[in-house]
Amino acid sequence: MTAPGGVTIRDIARAAGVSAGTISRALKNEPGLTESTRQMVLSTARELGYDFCKLRPKRLRRLTFLLHRQHNTASSSPFYSPVLHGAEEACRKQGIVLSFMAVGPADGLADQLRIHAPDAIVCAGFFEPELLTALRGTGKPIVLIDMKLRGYSSVNPDNMMGGYLATKHLIDRGRERVGFISGSLSHYSIRERARGYRQALYEAGILADPRLEAGLPDGVDLETGAWEATDTLLALPKPPDALFCYNDSAALVAMRCCLAKGLKVPHDISIVGFDDISTAVLGHRPLTTLRINKKELGAMGVAMLLDGRINEVEERISPVELVIRASTVCQDAPRRRSTL
């Protein structure tokens, strides 16, 4: 029979045969327990009819921002640095201490996290599912930024819409063979941008041509890979007259490669990037791109951890904006007339 005040932690402790402290840590998803013990406690609590709404979320005092080592590079920093700054500003306003770690699968992750002692974790960019599983094993609330995986809360730009807007813009300018330069499709954001690219082709009645899609080769840096991908596309018997690149860094490399081949931008070939990093306006032609509010992504990740629903899976999308510049439009480059 349930006590007048409802099932208590002591009731669960007696039924489970463990201490009240163990019950409390399990219900609050705190570290120091095995996963089997945690699940046993939760199962017992549910069987007894415990009211989980009684749990008061622990105040967030320390947050660790994790970036995968593959993103801790000069080519990635123009995107992820503003995301980190946005998270830092949000933490400062809330009196939260923010620490930063660049990690990889081979790192002693548990030992490093013990030093940082965070109450919650933000993961920015791609992480292997196995690495995320190890992080979840710490019992800390986790939010993903610029990545999506089932079972995890996440914040992402509208990558699919961005890929669609970029490709549609090129088609609307009369371009008929729009190539796509892609990074690894294991990255959620790149897969979504590719999906938007194909959706725009489909809606325009253009048959997607796999030969017009070139991924960066494995094991090379972005500079080398984007150049090789562009070179491959330009060597086709019918090369593209436009390129949508998965990010601005790749687009700027593609522009240099096109110029080296004697092509004029945007007269002979138009180029669109993605992210609107600070150097997007510094190329031979300022780059048409999709603008992401990168600082907002970081702030949104922190907000998700503060809203009191840390045990719920939530997905938030940040809008993107097409910014048209001279890499696709200029006064001395008349618009092509499509023959489709």
Short mmCIF file of C-alpha atoms in Angstrom, two decimals:
data_model
loop_
_atom_site.label_atom_id
_atom_site.label_comp_id
_atom_site.label_asym_id
_atom_site.label_seq_id
_atom_site.Cartn_x
_atom_site.Cartn_y
_atom_site.Cartn_z
CA MET A 1 0.00 0.00 0.00
CA THR A 2 1.39 3.42 -0.97
CA ALA A 3 2.11 5.84 1.87
CA PRO A 4 -0.10 8.98 2.08
CA GLY A 5 2.76 11.12 0.83
CA GLY A 6 3.48 8.79 -2.08
CA VAL A 7 6.47 6.53 -2.72
CA THR A 8 9.68 7.91 -1.20
CA ILE A 9 13.35 7.29 -1.86
CA ARG A 10 13.49 5.22 1.36
CA ASP A 11 10.64 3.02 0.04
CA ILE A 12 12.61 2.37 -3.15
CA ALA A 13 15.80 1.71 -1.14
CA ARG A 14 14.06 -0.94 0.97
CA ALA A 15 12.56 -2.62 -2.09
CA ALA A 16 15.82 -2.53 -4.07
CA GLY A 17 18.07 -3.49 -1.15
CA VAL A 18 20.47 -0.58 -1.59
CA SER A 19 21.12 2.68 0.24
CA ALA A 20 19.00 5.81 -0.11
CA GLY A 21 22.10 7.59 -1.44
CA THR A 22 22.36 5.07 -4.27
CA ILE A 23 18.67 5.59 -5.09
CA SER A 24 19.15 9.36 -5.14
CA ARG A 25 22.18 9.19 -7.45
CA ALA A 26 20.39 6.83 -9.83
CA LEU A 27 17.23 8.95 -10.01
CA LYS A 28 19.27 12.11 -10.60
CA ASN A 29 21.47 10.37 -13.21
CA GLU A 30 24.61 11.18 -11.24
CA PRO A 31 27.95 9.34 -11.66
CA GLY A 32 29.34 6.66 -9.39
CA LEU A 33 26.97 3.81 -10.30
CA THR A 34 27.10 0.97 -12.79
CA GLU A 35 24.52 1.11 -15.55
CA SER A 36 22.95 -2.15 -14.32
CA THR A 37 22.44 -0.66 -10.84
CA ARG A 38 20.99 2.51 -12.31
CA GLN A 39 18.52 0.56 -14.45
CA MET A 40 17.55 -1.69 -11.51
CA VAL A 41 16.75 1.37 -9.39
CA LEU A 42 14.72 3.02 -12.16
CA SER A 43 12.80 -0.22 -12.77
CA THR A 44 12.02 -0.58 -9.04
CA ALA A 45 10.92 3.05 -8.83
CA ARG A 46 8.55 2.61 -11.76
CA GLU A 47 7.11 -0.61 -10.31
CA LEU A 48 6.38 1.14 -7.00
CA GLY A 49 4.77 4.09 -8.76
CA TYR A 50 7.35 6.69 -7.81
CA ASP A 51 6.46 10.22 -9.00
CA PHE A 52 9.50 11.26 -11.06
CA CYS A 53 8.18 14.84 -11.12
CA LYS A 54 9.44 15.13 -7.52
CA LEU A 55 12.99 15.25 -8.80
CA ARG A 56 14.48 18.70 -8.73
CA PRO A 57 17.03 19.18 -11.50
CA LYS A 58 20.51 19.84 -10.19
CA ARG A 59 21.63 23.40 -10.78
CA LEU A 60 24.09 23.56 -13.66
CA ARG A 61 27.34 25.05 -12.39
CA ARG A 62 30.03 23.57 -14.63
CA LEU A 63 29.77 22.77 -18.34
CA THR A 64 32.36 21.13 -20.60
CA PHE A 65 32.36 21.92 -24.33
CA LEU A 66 33.76 18.99 -26.33
CA LEU A 67 35.09 19.25 -29.87
CA HIS A 68 36.32 16.22 -31.81
CA ARG A 69 40.02 16.43 -32.69
CA GLN A 70 39.19 16.21 -36.39
CA HIS A 71 37.43 19.59 -36.05
CA ASN A 72 40.21 21.21 -34.01
CA THR A 73 41.93 22.50 -37.15
CA ALA A 74 42.49 25.81 -38.92
CA SER A 75 39.87 24.97 -41.56
CA SER A 76 37.21 24.11 -38.97
CA SER A 77 37.88 26.85 -36.42
CA PRO A 78 36.07 29.63 -38.37
CA PHE A 79 32.86 27.66 -37.77
CA TYR A 80 33.33 26.10 -34.34
CA SER A 81 35.07 29.03 -32.62
CA PRO A 82 31.93 31.23 -32.83
CA VAL A 83 29.83 28.29 -31.60
CA LEU A 84 32.11 28.02 -28.57
CA HIS A 85 31.94 31.79 -28.00
CA GLY A 86 28.14 31.65 -28.10
CA ALA A 87 28.13 28.90 -25.47
CA GLU A 88 30.63 30.83 -23.36
CA GLU A 89 28.54 34.01 -23.41
CA ALA A 90 25.41 32.08 -22.43
CA CYS A 91 27.28 30.40 -19.58
CA ARG A 92 28.68 33.71 -18.34
CA LYS A 93 25.19 35.20 -18.13
CA GLN A 94 24.04 32.24 -16.02
CA GLY A 95 27.12 32.07 -13.78
CA ILE A 96 28.21 28.75 -15.27
CA VAL A 97 31.90 27.82 -15.54
CA LEU A 98 32.71 26.61 -19.07
CA SER A 99 35.72 24.44 -19.90
CA PHE A 100 36.89 23.20 -23.29
CA MET A 101 38.31 19.86 -24.45
CA ALA A 102 39.37 18.55 -27.86
CA VAL A 103 38.94 14.77 -27.74
CA GLY A 104 39.28 11.66 -29.86
CA PRO A 105 38.41 7.95 -29.54
CA ALA A 106 41.88 7.04 -28.26
CA ASP A 107 41.91 9.65 -25.47
CA GLY A 108 41.45 8.78 -21.81
CA LEU A 109 38.07 10.45 -21.81
CA ALA A 110 36.86 9.38 -18.37
CA ASP A 111 40.04 10.60 -16.67
CA GLN A 112 39.88 13.96 -18.45
CA LEU A 113 36.24 14.47 -17.54
CA ARG A 114 36.98 13.72 -13.90
CA ILE A 115 39.43 16.63 -13.93
CA HIS A 116 36.86 18.98 -15.49
CA ALA A 117 34.06 17.62 -13.25
CA PRO A 118 31.20 18.98 -15.42
CA ASP A 119 27.51 18.86 -14.52
CA ALA A 120 26.67 18.61 -18.24
CA ILE A 121 28.37 18.24 -21.63
CA VAL A 122 28.01 19.92 -25.01
CA CYS A 123 29.42 18.01 -28.01
CA ALA A 124 30.02 20.11 -31.13
CA GLY A 125 30.37 18.52 -34.57
CA PHE A 126 30.78 14.88 -35.51
CA PHE A 127 31.43 12.27 -32.81
CA GLU A 128 31.60 8.52 -33.29
CA PRO A 129 28.52 6.80 -31.77
CA GLU A 130 30.88 4.72 -29.60
CA LEU A 131 32.42 7.88 -28.17
CA LEU A 132 29.00 9.32 -27.41
CA THR A 133 28.02 6.06 -25.70
CA ALA A 134 31.09 6.38 -23.48
CA LEU A 135 30.11 9.97 -22.66
CA ARG A 136 26.55 8.93 -21.85
CA GLY A 137 27.98 6.36 -19.46
CA THR A 138 29.17 9.23 -17.25
CA GLY A 139 25.54 9.98 -16.43
CA LYS A 140 25.89 13.62 -17.44
CA PRO A 141 23.23 15.37 -19.54
CA ILE A 142 24.47 15.77 -23.13
CA VAL A 143 23.44 18.08 -25.96
CA LEU A 144 24.81 17.73 -29.51
CA ILE A 145 25.49 20.79 -31.67
CA ASP A 146 25.86 20.40 -35.45
CA MET A 147 25.11 16.69 -35.17
CA LYS A 148 22.03 14.52 -34.76
CA LEU A 149 21.78 11.00 -33.38
CA ARG A 150 18.76 9.08 -32.17
CA GLY A 151 18.32 9.30 -28.41
CA TYR A 152 20.27 12.55 -27.98
CA SER A 153 19.05 16.13 -27.74
CA SER A 154 20.51 18.30 -30.49
CA VAL A 155 20.74 21.75 -32.04
CA ASN A 156 21.39 22.06 -35.78
CA PRO A 157 21.22 24.65 -38.51
CA ASP A 158 18.62 23.91 -41.18
CA ASN A 159 21.15 22.07 -43.33
CA MET A 160 18.64 20.53 -45.71
CA MET A 161 16.98 23.88 -46.43
CA GLY A 162 20.40 25.46 -46.89
CA GLY A 163 21.44 22.90 -49.50
CA TYR A 164 18.11 23.39 -51.23
CA LEU A 165 18.38 27.21 -51.29
CA ALA A 166 21.98 27.11 -52.56
CA THR A 167 21.16 24.78 -55.44
CA LYS A 168 17.88 26.51 -56.31
CA HIS A 169 19.72 29.85 -56.48
CA LEU A 170 22.17 28.42 -59.01
CA ILE A 171 19.37 26.88 -61.07
CA ASP A 172 17.43 30.15 -60.97
CA ARG A 173 20.52 31.88 -62.36
CA GLY A 174 20.28 29.59 -65.40
CA ARG A 175 22.97 27.09 -64.42
CA GLU A 176 22.31 23.66 -65.89
CA ARG A 177 25.06 21.41 -64.53
CA VAL A 178 25.34 22.05 -60.81
CA GLY A 179 28.12 20.08 -59.19
CA PHE A 180 28.32 19.23 -55.49
CA ILE A 181 31.60 19.05 -53.56
CA SER A 182 31.01 17.04 -50.41
CA GLY A 183 32.83 16.11 -47.25
CA SER A 184 32.27 12.78 -45.52
CA LEU A 185 28.60 11.77 -45.62
CA SER A 186 29.04 10.20 -42.18
CA HIS A 187 28.52 13.77 -40.93
CA TYR A 188 24.84 14.49 -40.38
CA SER A 189 25.12 18.11 -41.53
CA ILE A 190 26.76 17.18 -44.84
CA ARG A 191 24.20 14.43 -45.53
CA GLU A 192 21.41 16.95 -45.01
CA ARG A 193 23.05 19.51 -47.32
CA ALA A 194 23.38 16.81 -49.98
CA ARG A 195 19.69 15.98 -49.51
CA GLY A 196 18.76 19.62 -50.06
CA TYR A 197 20.93 19.73 -53.19
CA ARG A 198 19.13 16.74 -54.70
CA GLN A 199 15.71 18.06 -53.68
CA ALA A 200 16.30 21.30 -55.58
CA LEU A 201 17.40 19.36 -58.68
CA TYR A 202 14.31 17.17 -58.45
CA GLU A 203 11.92 20.11 -58.15
CA ALA A 204 13.57 21.77 -61.17
CA GLY A 205 13.12 18.61 -63.24
CA ILE A 206 16.88 18.01 -63.47
CA LEU A 207 18.07 14.44 -63.28
CA ALA A 208 20.74 14.08 -60.61
CA ASP A 209 24.04 13.03 -62.20
CA PRO A 210 26.33 11.09 -59.80
CA ARG A 211 29.31 12.22 -61.88
CA LEU A 212 28.67 15.79 -60.73
CA GLU A 213 29.12 14.85 -57.07
CA ALA A 214 32.69 14.67 -55.78
CA GLY A 215 33.64 13.86 -52.21
CA LEU A 216 36.89 14.83 -50.55
CA PRO A 217 39.25 11.82 -50.64
CA ASP A 218 39.87 10.09 -47.32
CA GLY A 219 43.06 10.83 -45.44
CA VAL A 220 43.81 14.26 -46.91
CA ASP A 221 43.43 17.75 -45.52
CA LEU A 222 40.58 19.97 -46.69
CA GLU A 223 42.80 22.14 -48.89
CA THR A 224 44.16 19.16 -50.83
CA GLY A 225 40.87 17.28 -50.90
CA ALA A 226 38.74 20.20 -52.11
CA TRP A 227 41.28 20.98 -54.85
CA GLU A 228 41.32 17.34 -56.03
CA ALA A 229 37.51 17.16 -55.96
CA THR A 230 37.21 20.35 -58.03
CA ASP A 231 39.88 19.16 -60.44
CA THR A 232 37.97 15.90 -60.92
CA LEU A 233 34.74 17.71 -61.76
CA LEU A 234 36.40 20.16 -64.15
CA ALA A 235 38.02 17.26 -66.02
CA LEU A 236 34.64 15.76 -66.97
CA PRO A 237 33.73 15.74 -70.70
CA LYS A 238 30.82 17.96 -69.68
CA PRO A 239 32.10 19.84 -66.63
CA PRO A 240 29.77 21.70 -64.25
CA ASP A 241 28.86 25.33 -64.83
CA ALA A 242 28.20 25.79 -61.10
CA LEU A 243 29.44 24.32 -57.82
CA PHE A 244 27.69 23.98 -54.48
CA CYS A 245 30.34 23.25 -51.85
CA TYR A 246 29.53 21.73 -48.47
CA ASN A 247 31.26 24.57 -46.63
CA ASP A 248 32.94 27.91 -47.30
CA SER A 249 36.49 26.66 -46.81
CA ALA A 250 35.99 24.07 -49.58
CA ALA A 251 34.28 26.69 -51.77
CA LEU A 252 37.23 29.09 -51.49
CA VAL A 253 39.63 26.31 -52.49
CA ALA A 254 37.33 25.40 -55.40
CA MET A 255 37.36 29.02 -56.54
CA ARG A 256 41.17 29.11 -56.58
CA CYS A 257 41.26 25.84 -58.53
CA CYS A 258 38.81 27.19 -61.13
CA LEU A 259 40.86 30.37 -61.53
CA ALA A 260 44.02 28.30 -61.95
CA LYS A 261 42.28 26.44 -64.80
CA GLY A 262 41.58 29.75 -66.54
CA LEU A 263 37.88 29.91 -65.68
CA LYS A 264 36.17 33.16 -64.75
CA VAL A 265 33.93 33.31 -61.68
CA PRO A 266 30.96 33.65 -62.07
CA HIS A 267 31.07 34.05 -65.89
CA ASP A 268 32.15 30.46 -66.61
CA ILE A 269 31.29 28.85 -63.29
CA SER A 270 29.31 30.02 -60.25
CA ILE A 271 30.21 28.90 -56.73
CA VAL A 272 28.19 28.73 -53.50
CA GLY A 273 29.51 27.81 -50.06
CA PHE A 274 27.90 27.20 -46.67
CA ASP A 275 28.44 28.70 -43.16
CA ASP A 276 29.32 32.36 -44.00
CA ILE A 277 32.67 32.30 -42.21
CA SER A 278 34.61 35.55 -41.88
CA THR A 279 36.90 34.79 -44.85
CA ALA A 280 33.96 34.20 -47.22
CA VAL A 281 34.29 37.79 -48.50
CA LEU A 282 38.06 37.63 -49.01
CA GLY A 283 38.30 35.45 -52.12
CA HIS A 284 38.74 36.53 -55.72
CA ARG A 285 34.98 37.05 -55.70
CA PRO A 286 33.07 37.46 -52.41
CA LEU A 287 31.34 34.15 -51.83
CA THR A 288 27.62 33.51 -52.07
CA THR A 289 26.85 31.32 -49.07
CA LEU A 290 24.35 30.21 -46.45
CA ARG A 291 24.63 32.24 -43.28
CA ILE A 292 24.39 30.37 -39.99
CA ASN A 293 24.09 32.19 -36.68
CA LYS A 294 26.93 30.18 -35.18
CA LYS A 295 26.96 31.95 -31.80
CA GLU A 296 23.24 31.26 -31.49
CA LEU A 297 23.88 27.53 -31.97
CA GLY A 298 26.18 27.56 -28.95
CA ALA A 299 23.72 29.57 -26.86
CA MET A 300 20.84 27.26 -27.85
CA GLY A 301 22.83 24.24 -26.71
CA VAL A 302 23.34 25.77 -23.26
CA ALA A 303 19.67 26.81 -23.09
CA MET A 304 18.55 23.22 -23.72
CA LEU A 305 20.54 22.08 -20.70
CA LEU A 306 19.02 24.82 -18.55
CA ASP A 307 15.36 24.40 -19.41
CA GLY A 308 14.77 21.66 -16.83
CA ARG A 309 13.90 18.87 -19.28
CA ILE A 310 17.30 17.22 -19.42
CA ASN A 311 15.85 13.69 -19.50
CA GLU A 312 13.75 14.42 -22.60
CA VAL A 313 15.11 14.13 -26.13
CA GLU A 314 14.60 17.42 -27.95
CA GLU A 315 15.70 18.59 -31.39
CA ARG A 316 15.94 22.26 -32.30
CA ILE A 317 16.61 23.75 -35.73
CA SER A 318 18.20 27.15 -36.35
CA PRO A 319 17.23 28.88 -39.63
CA VAL A 320 19.78 29.70 -42.35
CA GLU A 321 19.88 32.63 -44.76
CA LEU A 322 21.07 32.75 -48.37
CA VAL A 323 23.58 35.59 -48.77
CA ILE A 324 24.10 36.43 -52.44
CA ARG A 325 27.50 37.81 -53.45
CA ALA A 326 29.66 38.13 -56.54
CA SER A 327 30.63 34.45 -56.86
CA THR A 328 27.21 33.88 -58.45
CA VAL A 329 26.02 37.35 -59.46
CA CYS A 330 27.87 40.39 -60.81
CA GLN A 331 27.06 43.18 -63.24
CA ASP A 332 29.41 42.03 -65.99
CA ALA A 333 28.21 38.41 -65.92
CA PRO A 334 24.85 38.25 -67.71
CA ARG A 335 22.43 35.65 -66.48
CA ARG A 336 22.40 32.50 -68.56
CA ARG A 337 19.21 31.44 -70.20
CA SER A 338 18.34 27.87 -69.42
CA THR A 339 17.58 25.56 -72.33
CA LEU A 340 15.79 23.02 -70.13
#
